[in-house]
Every structure is written in structure tokens, then in C-alpha cells.
């Protein structure tokens, strides 16, 4: 089965994303980064894409508009990593789960699995 690549406009991808930034810290008084932030950051720090994603990463937030625009020049696997990080952040359920299992190499697949565990609050120390 062959999939065709279509250009994506960040405005379309961001679509229903809320105007307010997602909280960068958990609501408790210790100000630990949120699990969603840690999980997304863990994926975006993949050695395969880190040099390209780092300029869009801020302390506790991301420039999703810039990141999603940058995916236009990324490979399909790199784009899938960014999309997965974005979905963990926004929680919109738009990532192709089949693609994660079939298109990512072993190290990036394991990175996504660990990010899922981080987003559940199971693992924090490895992502910090």
C-alpha cells in the first residue's frame, strides 16, 4: 500500500487547537514540568530530529506553528515523530498509530513508547 504525501498548512493542522497555551507546569506548587510537556519534549529531542526541533522548543512550551511548518521539509518518519509529540501535547488523536508501529525504526519506536509512559506519569526521571 502506497501513501501519497500532501502538503500541510500549519493553520489546518493546528485547526481546533486552543488559543491558550497548555499549562507548562503541573498544578501543584512544586512547579514540575507537566507530563505532556516532558513526553513531547522527549520525542522532539530524538537524535534524528533534535537539531531541527530545538529552535522551536521553549521552557515549558513549544512553537507548534513553527514546528509543524518545519515538517514540510522532513522525511515521513521525522514528520511522524513531530506529529506524535504534537498529539501528546494537544490530545487530539490525529496520529497514525499504525505508522508508529510500522514506519519508525527501533530506537524512535522505543522513544515514542517511553514518551507514552512519561505522559501517563509513569516515568519522569529519564525525560528530565
Short mmCIF file of C-alpha atoms in Angstrom, two decimals:
data_model
loop_
_atom_site.label_atom_id
_atom_site.label_comp_id
_atom_site.label_asym_id
_atom_site.label_seq_id
_atom_site.Cartn_x
_atom_site.Cartn_y
_atom_site.Cartn_z
CA UNK A 1 0.00 0.00 0.00
CA UNK A 2 1.42 3.36 -1.01
CA UNK A 3 0.54 6.58 0.72
CA UNK A 4 0.77 9.89 -1.06
CA UNK A 5 2.31 12.84 0.64
CA UNK A 6 0.29 16.02 0.70
CA UNK A 7 1.50 19.43 1.83
CA UNK A 8 0.18 20.51 5.19
CA UNK A 9 -0.57 24.03 6.27
CA UNK A 10 0.15 24.65 9.97
CA UNK A 11 -3.12 26.56 10.29
CA UNK A 12 -5.02 23.48 9.13
CA UNK A 13 -3.08 21.12 11.38
CA UNK A 14 -3.47 23.35 14.40
CA UNK A 15 -7.13 23.76 13.49
CA UNK A 16 -9.11 23.50 16.69
CA UNK A 17 -6.09 23.92 18.97
CA UNK A 18 -6.93 26.16 21.84
CA UNK A 19 -5.81 29.76 21.73
CA UNK A 20 -4.45 29.47 25.25
CA UNK A 21 -1.12 27.79 25.75
CA UNK A 22 -1.29 24.49 27.52
CA UNK A 23 -0.10 24.74 31.13
CA UNK A 24 3.63 24.24 31.17
CA UNK A 25 3.68 23.00 34.74
CA UNK A 26 1.60 20.69 36.83
CA UNK A 27 -0.89 22.49 39.07
CA UNK A 28 0.91 21.60 42.30
CA UNK A 29 3.19 24.13 43.99
CA UNK A 30 6.44 22.33 43.12
CA UNK A 31 6.32 23.61 39.52
CA UNK A 32 7.43 20.39 37.90
CA UNK A 33 7.06 20.35 34.12
CA UNK A 34 3.80 18.67 33.08
CA UNK A 35 3.81 15.07 31.87
CA UNK A 36 2.54 16.24 28.46
CA UNK A 37 5.46 18.66 28.13
CA UNK A 38 8.02 16.04 29.20
CA UNK A 39 6.59 13.45 26.82
CA UNK A 40 6.51 15.81 23.83
CA UNK A 41 10.00 17.10 24.63
CA UNK A 42 11.32 13.54 24.90
CA UNK A 43 10.19 12.82 21.34
CA UNK A 44 11.38 16.15 19.95
CA UNK A 45 14.82 15.52 21.45
CA UNK A 46 15.24 12.37 19.35
CA UNK A 47 18.74 12.49 17.83
CA UNK A 48 17.12 12.11 14.42
CA UNK A 49 15.27 15.46 14.67
CA UNK A 50 16.74 17.34 17.64
CA UNK A 51 18.79 19.80 15.58
CA UNK A 52 15.70 20.76 13.61
CA UNK A 53 13.24 20.90 16.52
CA UNK A 54 15.41 22.61 19.14
CA UNK A 55 14.75 26.16 17.83
CA UNK A 56 11.01 25.62 18.41
CA UNK A 57 11.29 24.34 21.96
CA UNK A 58 10.87 26.76 24.83
CA UNK A 59 10.94 26.22 28.56
CA UNK A 60 7.57 24.60 29.21
CA UNK A 61 6.05 25.20 25.77
CA UNK A 62 6.61 24.71 22.06
CA UNK A 63 6.21 26.82 18.94
CA UNK A 64 3.87 24.34 17.27
CA UNK A 65 3.15 26.65 14.37
CA UNK A 66 6.86 26.77 13.52
CA UNK A 67 7.43 23.08 14.23
CA UNK A 68 4.56 21.94 12.05
CA UNK A 69 5.67 24.27 9.25
CA UNK A 70 9.19 22.78 9.53
CA UNK A 71 7.81 19.28 8.93
CA UNK A 72 7.23 20.23 5.28
CA UNK A 73 10.92 19.55 4.63
CA UNK A 74 11.22 16.49 6.88
CA UNK A 75 11.07 12.84 5.93
CA UNK A 76 7.89 10.89 6.65
CA UNK A 77 9.40 9.31 9.78
CA UNK A 78 10.65 12.66 11.09
CA UNK A 79 7.25 14.21 10.44
CA UNK A 80 5.61 11.30 12.29
CA UNK A 81 7.78 11.99 15.34
CA UNK A 82 6.77 15.67 15.40
CA UNK A 83 3.10 14.77 14.85
CA UNK A 84 3.25 12.27 17.70
CA UNK A 85 4.78 14.85 20.03
CA UNK A 86 2.09 17.34 18.98
CA UNK A 87 -0.68 14.82 19.60
CA UNK A 88 0.67 14.04 23.07
CA UNK A 89 0.62 17.78 23.77
CA UNK A 90 -2.80 18.56 22.29
CA UNK A 91 -4.53 15.21 22.84
CA UNK A 92 -6.47 15.35 19.59
CA UNK A 93 -5.98 11.74 18.49
CA UNK A 94 -4.71 12.54 15.00
CA UNK A 95 -1.58 10.37 14.89
CA UNK A 96 -1.48 7.27 12.74
CA UNK A 97 -0.82 4.53 15.31
CA UNK A 98 -0.18 2.03 12.53
CA UNK A 99 2.54 4.38 11.26
CA UNK A 100 4.24 4.45 14.64
CA UNK A 101 4.46 0.69 14.72
CA UNK A 102 5.48 0.22 11.08
CA UNK A 103 7.36 3.35 9.97
CA UNK A 104 9.63 4.20 12.89
CA UNK A 105 12.95 2.49 13.39
CA UNK A 106 13.60 0.61 16.64
CA UNK A 107 15.19 3.50 18.59
CA UNK A 108 12.49 6.04 17.68
CA UNK A 109 9.74 3.49 18.27
CA UNK A 110 11.14 2.91 21.79
CA UNK A 111 11.40 6.69 22.26
CA UNK A 112 7.68 7.05 21.48
CA UNK A 113 6.78 4.16 23.81
CA UNK A 114 8.75 5.81 26.62
CA UNK A 115 7.07 9.15 25.83
CA UNK A 116 3.68 7.45 26.23
CA UNK A 117 4.77 6.17 29.63
CA UNK A 118 6.01 9.65 30.54
CA UNK A 119 2.66 11.18 29.51
CA UNK A 120 0.93 8.74 31.86
CA UNK A 121 3.14 9.93 34.71
CA UNK A 122 4.91 6.59 34.99
CA UNK A 123 8.40 7.82 34.10
CA UNK A 124 9.77 11.27 34.77
CA UNK A 125 13.43 10.95 35.67
CA UNK A 126 14.51 9.64 32.25
CA UNK A 127 12.92 12.60 30.47
CA UNK A 128 14.09 15.39 32.73
#
